[in-house]
mmCIF file of C-alpha atoms in Angstrom:
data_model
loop_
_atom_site.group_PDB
_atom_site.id
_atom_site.type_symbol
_atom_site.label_atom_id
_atom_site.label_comp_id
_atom_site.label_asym_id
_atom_site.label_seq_id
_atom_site.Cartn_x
_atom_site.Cartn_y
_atom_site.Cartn_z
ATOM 1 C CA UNK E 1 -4.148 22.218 52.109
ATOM 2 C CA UNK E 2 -6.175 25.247 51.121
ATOM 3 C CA UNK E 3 -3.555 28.311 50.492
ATOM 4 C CA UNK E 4 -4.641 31.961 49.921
ATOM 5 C CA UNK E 5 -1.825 34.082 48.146
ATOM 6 C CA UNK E 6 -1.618 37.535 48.045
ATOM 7 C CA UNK E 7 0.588 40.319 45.830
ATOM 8 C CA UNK E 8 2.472 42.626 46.034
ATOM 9 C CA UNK E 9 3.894 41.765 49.552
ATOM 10 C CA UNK E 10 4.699 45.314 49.656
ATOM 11 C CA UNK E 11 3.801 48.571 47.996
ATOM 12 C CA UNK E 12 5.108 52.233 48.149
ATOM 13 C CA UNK E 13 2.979 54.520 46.002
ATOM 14 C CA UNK E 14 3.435 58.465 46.206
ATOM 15 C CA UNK E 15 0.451 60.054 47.617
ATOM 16 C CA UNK E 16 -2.206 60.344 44.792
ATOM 17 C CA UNK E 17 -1.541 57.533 43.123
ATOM 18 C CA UNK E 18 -3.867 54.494 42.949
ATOM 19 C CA UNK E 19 -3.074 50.798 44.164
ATOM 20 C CA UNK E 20 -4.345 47.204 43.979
ATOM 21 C CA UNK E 21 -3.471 44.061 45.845
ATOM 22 C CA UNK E 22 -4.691 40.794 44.678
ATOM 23 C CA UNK E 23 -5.989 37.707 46.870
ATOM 24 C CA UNK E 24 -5.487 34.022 44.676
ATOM 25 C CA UNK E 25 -7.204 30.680 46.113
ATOM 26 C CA UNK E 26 -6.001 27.335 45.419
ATOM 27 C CA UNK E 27 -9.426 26.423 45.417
ATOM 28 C CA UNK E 28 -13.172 27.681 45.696
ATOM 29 C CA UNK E 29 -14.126 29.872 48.483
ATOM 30 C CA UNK E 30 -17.401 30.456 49.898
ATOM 31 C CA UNK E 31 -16.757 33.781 50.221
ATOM 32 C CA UNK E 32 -14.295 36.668 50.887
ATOM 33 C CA UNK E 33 -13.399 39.157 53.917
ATOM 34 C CA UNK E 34 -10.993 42.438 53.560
ATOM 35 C CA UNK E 35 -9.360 43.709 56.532
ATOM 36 C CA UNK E 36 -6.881 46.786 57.597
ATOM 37 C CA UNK E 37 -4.018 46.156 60.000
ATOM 38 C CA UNK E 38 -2.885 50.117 60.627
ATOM 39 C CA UNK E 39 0.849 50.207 61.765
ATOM 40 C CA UNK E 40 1.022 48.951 65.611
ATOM 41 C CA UNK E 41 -2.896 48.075 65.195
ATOM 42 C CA UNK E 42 -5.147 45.243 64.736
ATOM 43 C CA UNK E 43 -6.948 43.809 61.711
ATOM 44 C CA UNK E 44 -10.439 45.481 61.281
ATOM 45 C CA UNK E 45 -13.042 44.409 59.170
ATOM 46 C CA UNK E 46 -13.687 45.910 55.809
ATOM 47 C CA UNK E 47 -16.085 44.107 53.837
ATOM 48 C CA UNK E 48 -17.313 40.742 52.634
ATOM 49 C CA UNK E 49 -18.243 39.502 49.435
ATOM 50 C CA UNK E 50 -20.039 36.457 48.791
ATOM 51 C CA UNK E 51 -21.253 36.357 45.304
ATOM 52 C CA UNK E 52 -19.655 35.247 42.132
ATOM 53 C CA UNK E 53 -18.414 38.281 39.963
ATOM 54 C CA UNK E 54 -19.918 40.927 42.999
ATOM 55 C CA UNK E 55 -18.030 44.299 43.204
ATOM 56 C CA UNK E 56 -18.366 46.701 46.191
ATOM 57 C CA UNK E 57 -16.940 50.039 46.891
ATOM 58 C CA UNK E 58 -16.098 52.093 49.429
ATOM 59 C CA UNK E 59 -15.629 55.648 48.892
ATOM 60 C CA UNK E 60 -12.166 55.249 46.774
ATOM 61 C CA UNK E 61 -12.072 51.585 47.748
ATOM 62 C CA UNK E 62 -13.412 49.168 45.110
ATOM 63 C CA UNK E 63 -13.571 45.246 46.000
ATOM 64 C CA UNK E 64 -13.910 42.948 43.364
ATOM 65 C CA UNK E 65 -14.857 38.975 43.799
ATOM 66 C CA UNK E 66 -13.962 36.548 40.837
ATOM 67 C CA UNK E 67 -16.345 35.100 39.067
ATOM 68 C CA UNK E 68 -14.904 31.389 39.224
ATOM 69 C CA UNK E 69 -14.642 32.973 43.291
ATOM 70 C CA UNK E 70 -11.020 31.838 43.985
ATOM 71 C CA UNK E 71 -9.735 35.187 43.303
ATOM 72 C CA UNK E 72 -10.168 39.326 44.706
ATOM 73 C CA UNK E 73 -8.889 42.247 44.390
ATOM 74 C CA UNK E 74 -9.167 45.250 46.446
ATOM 75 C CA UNK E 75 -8.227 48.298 44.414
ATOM 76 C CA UNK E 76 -7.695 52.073 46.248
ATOM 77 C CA UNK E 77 -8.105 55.169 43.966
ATOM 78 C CA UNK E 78 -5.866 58.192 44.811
ATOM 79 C CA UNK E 79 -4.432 56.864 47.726
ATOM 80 C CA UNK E 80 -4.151 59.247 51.142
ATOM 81 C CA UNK E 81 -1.829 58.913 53.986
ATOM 82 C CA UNK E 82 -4.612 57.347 55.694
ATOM 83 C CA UNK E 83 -4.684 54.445 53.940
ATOM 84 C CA UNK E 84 -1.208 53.020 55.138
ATOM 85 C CA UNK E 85 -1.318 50.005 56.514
ATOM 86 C CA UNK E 86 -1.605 46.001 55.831
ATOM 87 C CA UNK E 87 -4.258 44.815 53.992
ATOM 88 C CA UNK E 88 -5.537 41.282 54.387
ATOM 89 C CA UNK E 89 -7.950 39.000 52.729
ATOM 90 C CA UNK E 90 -9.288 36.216 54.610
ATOM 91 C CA UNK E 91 -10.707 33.613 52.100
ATOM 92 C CA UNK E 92 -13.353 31.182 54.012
ATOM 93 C CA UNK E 93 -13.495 27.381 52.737
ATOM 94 C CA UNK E 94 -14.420 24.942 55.452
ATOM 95 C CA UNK E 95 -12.441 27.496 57.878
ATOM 96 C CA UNK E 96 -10.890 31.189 57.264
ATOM 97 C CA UNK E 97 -7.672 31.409 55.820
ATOM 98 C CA UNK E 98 -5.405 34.726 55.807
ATOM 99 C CA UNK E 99 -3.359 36.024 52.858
ATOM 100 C CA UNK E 100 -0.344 37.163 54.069
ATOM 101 C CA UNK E 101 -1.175 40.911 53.540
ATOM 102 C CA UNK E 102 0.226 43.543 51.296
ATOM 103 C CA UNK E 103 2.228 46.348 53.119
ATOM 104 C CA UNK E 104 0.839 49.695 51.746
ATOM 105 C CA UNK E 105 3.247 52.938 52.426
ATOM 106 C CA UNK E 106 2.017 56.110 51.063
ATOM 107 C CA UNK E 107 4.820 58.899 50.346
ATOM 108 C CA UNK E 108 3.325 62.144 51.034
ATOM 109 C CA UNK L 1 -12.365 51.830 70.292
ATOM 110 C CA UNK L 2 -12.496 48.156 69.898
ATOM 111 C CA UNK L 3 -15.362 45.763 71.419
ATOM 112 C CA UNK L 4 -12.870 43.155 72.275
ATOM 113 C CA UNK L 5 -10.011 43.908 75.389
ATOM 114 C CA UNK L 6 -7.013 41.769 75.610
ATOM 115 C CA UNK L 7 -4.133 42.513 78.598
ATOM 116 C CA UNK L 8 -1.297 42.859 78.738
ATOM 117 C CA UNK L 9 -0.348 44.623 75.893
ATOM 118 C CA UNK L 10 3.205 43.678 76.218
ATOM 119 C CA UNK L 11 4.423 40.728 78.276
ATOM 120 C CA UNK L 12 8.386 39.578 78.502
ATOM 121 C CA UNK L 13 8.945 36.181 79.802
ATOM 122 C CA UNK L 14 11.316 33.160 80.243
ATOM 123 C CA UNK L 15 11.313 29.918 78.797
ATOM 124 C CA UNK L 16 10.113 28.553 82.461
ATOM 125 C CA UNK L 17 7.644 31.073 83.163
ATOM 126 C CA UNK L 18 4.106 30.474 83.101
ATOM 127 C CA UNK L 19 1.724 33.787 82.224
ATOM 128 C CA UNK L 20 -1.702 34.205 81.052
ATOM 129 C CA UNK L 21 -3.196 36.401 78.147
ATOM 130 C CA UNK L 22 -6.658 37.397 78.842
ATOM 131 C CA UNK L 23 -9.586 38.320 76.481
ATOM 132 C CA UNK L 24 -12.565 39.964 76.632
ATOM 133 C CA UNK L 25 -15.440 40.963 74.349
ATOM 134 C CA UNK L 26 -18.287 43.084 74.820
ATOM 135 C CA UNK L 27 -20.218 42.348 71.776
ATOM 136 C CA UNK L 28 -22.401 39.700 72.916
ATOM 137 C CA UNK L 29 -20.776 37.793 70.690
ATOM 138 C CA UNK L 30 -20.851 33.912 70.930
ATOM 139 C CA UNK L 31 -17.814 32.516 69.438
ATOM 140 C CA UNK L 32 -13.980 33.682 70.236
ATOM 141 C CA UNK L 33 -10.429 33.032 68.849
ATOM 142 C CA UNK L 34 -6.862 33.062 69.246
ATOM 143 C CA UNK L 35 -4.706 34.030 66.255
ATOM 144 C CA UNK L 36 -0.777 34.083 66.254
ATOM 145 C CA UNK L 37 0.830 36.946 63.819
ATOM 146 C CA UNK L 38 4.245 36.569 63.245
ATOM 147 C CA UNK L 39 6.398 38.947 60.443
ATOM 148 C CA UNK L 40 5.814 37.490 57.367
ATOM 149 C CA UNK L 41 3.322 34.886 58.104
ATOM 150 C CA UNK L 42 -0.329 34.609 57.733
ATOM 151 C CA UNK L 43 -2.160 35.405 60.541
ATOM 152 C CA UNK L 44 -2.485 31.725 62.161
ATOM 153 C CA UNK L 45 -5.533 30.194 63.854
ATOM 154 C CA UNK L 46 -4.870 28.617 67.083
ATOM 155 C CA UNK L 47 -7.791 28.306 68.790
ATOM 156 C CA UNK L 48 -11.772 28.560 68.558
ATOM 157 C CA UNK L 49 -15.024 28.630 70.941
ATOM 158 C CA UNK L 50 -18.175 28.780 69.866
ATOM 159 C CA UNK L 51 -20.315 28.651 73.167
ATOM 160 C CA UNK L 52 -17.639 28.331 75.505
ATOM 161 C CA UNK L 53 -16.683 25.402 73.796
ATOM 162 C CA UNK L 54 -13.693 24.120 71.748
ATOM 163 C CA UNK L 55 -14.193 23.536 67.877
ATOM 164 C CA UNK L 56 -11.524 23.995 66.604
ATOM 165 C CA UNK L 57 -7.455 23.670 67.856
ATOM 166 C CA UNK L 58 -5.154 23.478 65.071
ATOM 167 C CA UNK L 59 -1.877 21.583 66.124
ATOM 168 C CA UNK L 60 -1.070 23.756 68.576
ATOM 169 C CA UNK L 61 1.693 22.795 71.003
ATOM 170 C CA UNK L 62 0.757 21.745 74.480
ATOM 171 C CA UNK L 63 2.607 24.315 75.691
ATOM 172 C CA UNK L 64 -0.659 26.717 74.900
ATOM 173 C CA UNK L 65 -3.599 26.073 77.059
ATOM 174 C CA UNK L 66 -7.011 27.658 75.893
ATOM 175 C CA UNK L 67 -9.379 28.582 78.669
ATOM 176 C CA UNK L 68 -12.791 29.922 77.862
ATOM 177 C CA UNK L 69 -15.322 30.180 81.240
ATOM 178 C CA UNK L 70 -18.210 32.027 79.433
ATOM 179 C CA UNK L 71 -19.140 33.045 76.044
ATOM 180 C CA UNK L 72 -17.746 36.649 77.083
ATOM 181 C CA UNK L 73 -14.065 35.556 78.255
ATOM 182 C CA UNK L 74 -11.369 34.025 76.693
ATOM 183 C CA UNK L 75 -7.580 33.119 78.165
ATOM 184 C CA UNK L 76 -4.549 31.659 77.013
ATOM 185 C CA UNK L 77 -2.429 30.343 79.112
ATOM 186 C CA UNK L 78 1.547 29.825 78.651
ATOM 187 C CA UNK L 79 3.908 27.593 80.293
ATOM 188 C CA UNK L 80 7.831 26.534 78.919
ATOM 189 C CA UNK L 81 7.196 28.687 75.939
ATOM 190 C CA UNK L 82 10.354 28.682 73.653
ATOM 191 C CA UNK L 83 12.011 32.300 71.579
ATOM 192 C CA UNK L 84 9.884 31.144 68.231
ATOM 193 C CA UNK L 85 6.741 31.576 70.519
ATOM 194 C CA UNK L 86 7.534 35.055 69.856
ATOM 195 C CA UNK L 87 4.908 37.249 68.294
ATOM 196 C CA UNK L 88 1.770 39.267 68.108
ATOM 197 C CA UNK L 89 -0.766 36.892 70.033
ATOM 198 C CA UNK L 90 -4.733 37.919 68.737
ATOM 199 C CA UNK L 91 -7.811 37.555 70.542
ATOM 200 C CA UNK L 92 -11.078 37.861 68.062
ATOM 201 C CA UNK L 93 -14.787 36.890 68.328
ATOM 202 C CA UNK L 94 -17.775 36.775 66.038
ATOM 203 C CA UNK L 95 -20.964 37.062 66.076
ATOM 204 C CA UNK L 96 -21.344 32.899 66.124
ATOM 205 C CA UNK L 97 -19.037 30.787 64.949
ATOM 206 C CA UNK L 98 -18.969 30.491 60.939
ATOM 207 C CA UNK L 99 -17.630 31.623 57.644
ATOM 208 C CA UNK L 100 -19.845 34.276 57.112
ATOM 209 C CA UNK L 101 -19.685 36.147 60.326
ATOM 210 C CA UNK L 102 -16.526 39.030 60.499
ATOM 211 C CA UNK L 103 -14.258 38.663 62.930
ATOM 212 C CA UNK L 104 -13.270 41.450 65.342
ATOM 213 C CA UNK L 105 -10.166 41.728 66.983
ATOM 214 C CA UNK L 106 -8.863 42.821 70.123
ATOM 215 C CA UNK L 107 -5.321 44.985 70.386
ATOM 216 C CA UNK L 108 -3.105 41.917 71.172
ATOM 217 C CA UNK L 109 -0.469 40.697 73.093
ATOM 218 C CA UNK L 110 3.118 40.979 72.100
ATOM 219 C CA UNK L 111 4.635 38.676 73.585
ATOM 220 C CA UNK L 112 8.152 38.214 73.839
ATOM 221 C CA UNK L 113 10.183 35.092 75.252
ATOM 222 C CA UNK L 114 13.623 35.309 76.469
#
């Protein structure tokens, strides 16, 4: 069955610093979804991306669709304490499927 | 502030208890889903409506029963529920039911069976 794999399953950057997780499909989606889980919270939507190759930002949040679109990334520049939390893609094929997150901790 | 209420926000119970998580959105949205989080686990799709009714239930043991009376409600009810049941139960709708529509949760349930 469809899978959707995402890395790191965990990440502690110091504050300042910059971080990426990646999203891998075992095969093509039609399209992508980001969401934030903050700690004790529930997922909230973030953006979508639908085209081959699109990129779409966010203040210091950058989201990247492959161009072959079985792979995203989701990069964060100088990361604030704000942005702990889980961060999920949600790849959709013939029904959504959830990576299993990557755990962001920011060290002040 | 989230469109979409779920109670209770915690719920203990027994393996021979029977308890119901309810749902409800104020989004006018006209599909709605239950997702199961566990630790270290994808979130899991149990259960979708789309127009109060069911399109999609994926293997999901008997001892869950969806209830959905209007496009605005949603229930799950749970009877002889075992320890592994355990976990961070998710209520979401959509705008209608499809890939392209976001989903927006409510708070969820954590349940936990002793």
């Amino acid at each position: 069955g469809q899978q959707v794999m995402q890395i790191p399953q965990y990440q502690h950057v110091q504050e300042g610093e910059d971080f990426t997780t990646y999203c891998n499909s075992s095969t093509t989606l039609s399209n992508i979804q980001w969401y934030k889980q903050r700690p004790g919270g529930h997922p909230v939507f973030l953006i979508q991306l639908v085209k081959s190759g699109e990129v779409k930002k966010q203040k210091r949040l950058t989201f990247q669709f492959g161009e072959a679109k079985k792979n995203s990334s989701l990069h964060i520049t100088a990361t604030q304490t704000t942005d702990v939390g889980t961060y999920f893609c949600a790849g959709t094929g013939n029904q959504f499927y959830f990576g299993t997150g990557t755990s962001l901790t920011v060290i002040p | 502030e989230t469109g979409v209420t779920q109670t209770p926000r915690h719920l203990v119970m027994g393996m021979t208890n029977k308890k119901s998580l309810k749902c409800e959105q104020h989004l006018g949205h006209n599909a709605m889903y239950w997702y199961k989080q566990s630790a270290k686990k994808p979130l899991e799709l149990m259960f979708v409506y789309s127009l109060e009714e069911r399109v999609e239930n994926n293997s999901v043991p008997s001892r869950f029963s969806p209830e959905c009376p209007n496009s605005s409600h949603l229930f799950l009810h749970l009877h002889t529920l075992q320890p592994e049941d355990s976990a961070l139960y998710l209520c979401a709708s959509s705008q209608v039911w499809g890939h392209n529509s976001p989903l927006h949760f409510g708070n969820g349930t954590r349940l936990t069976v002793t």
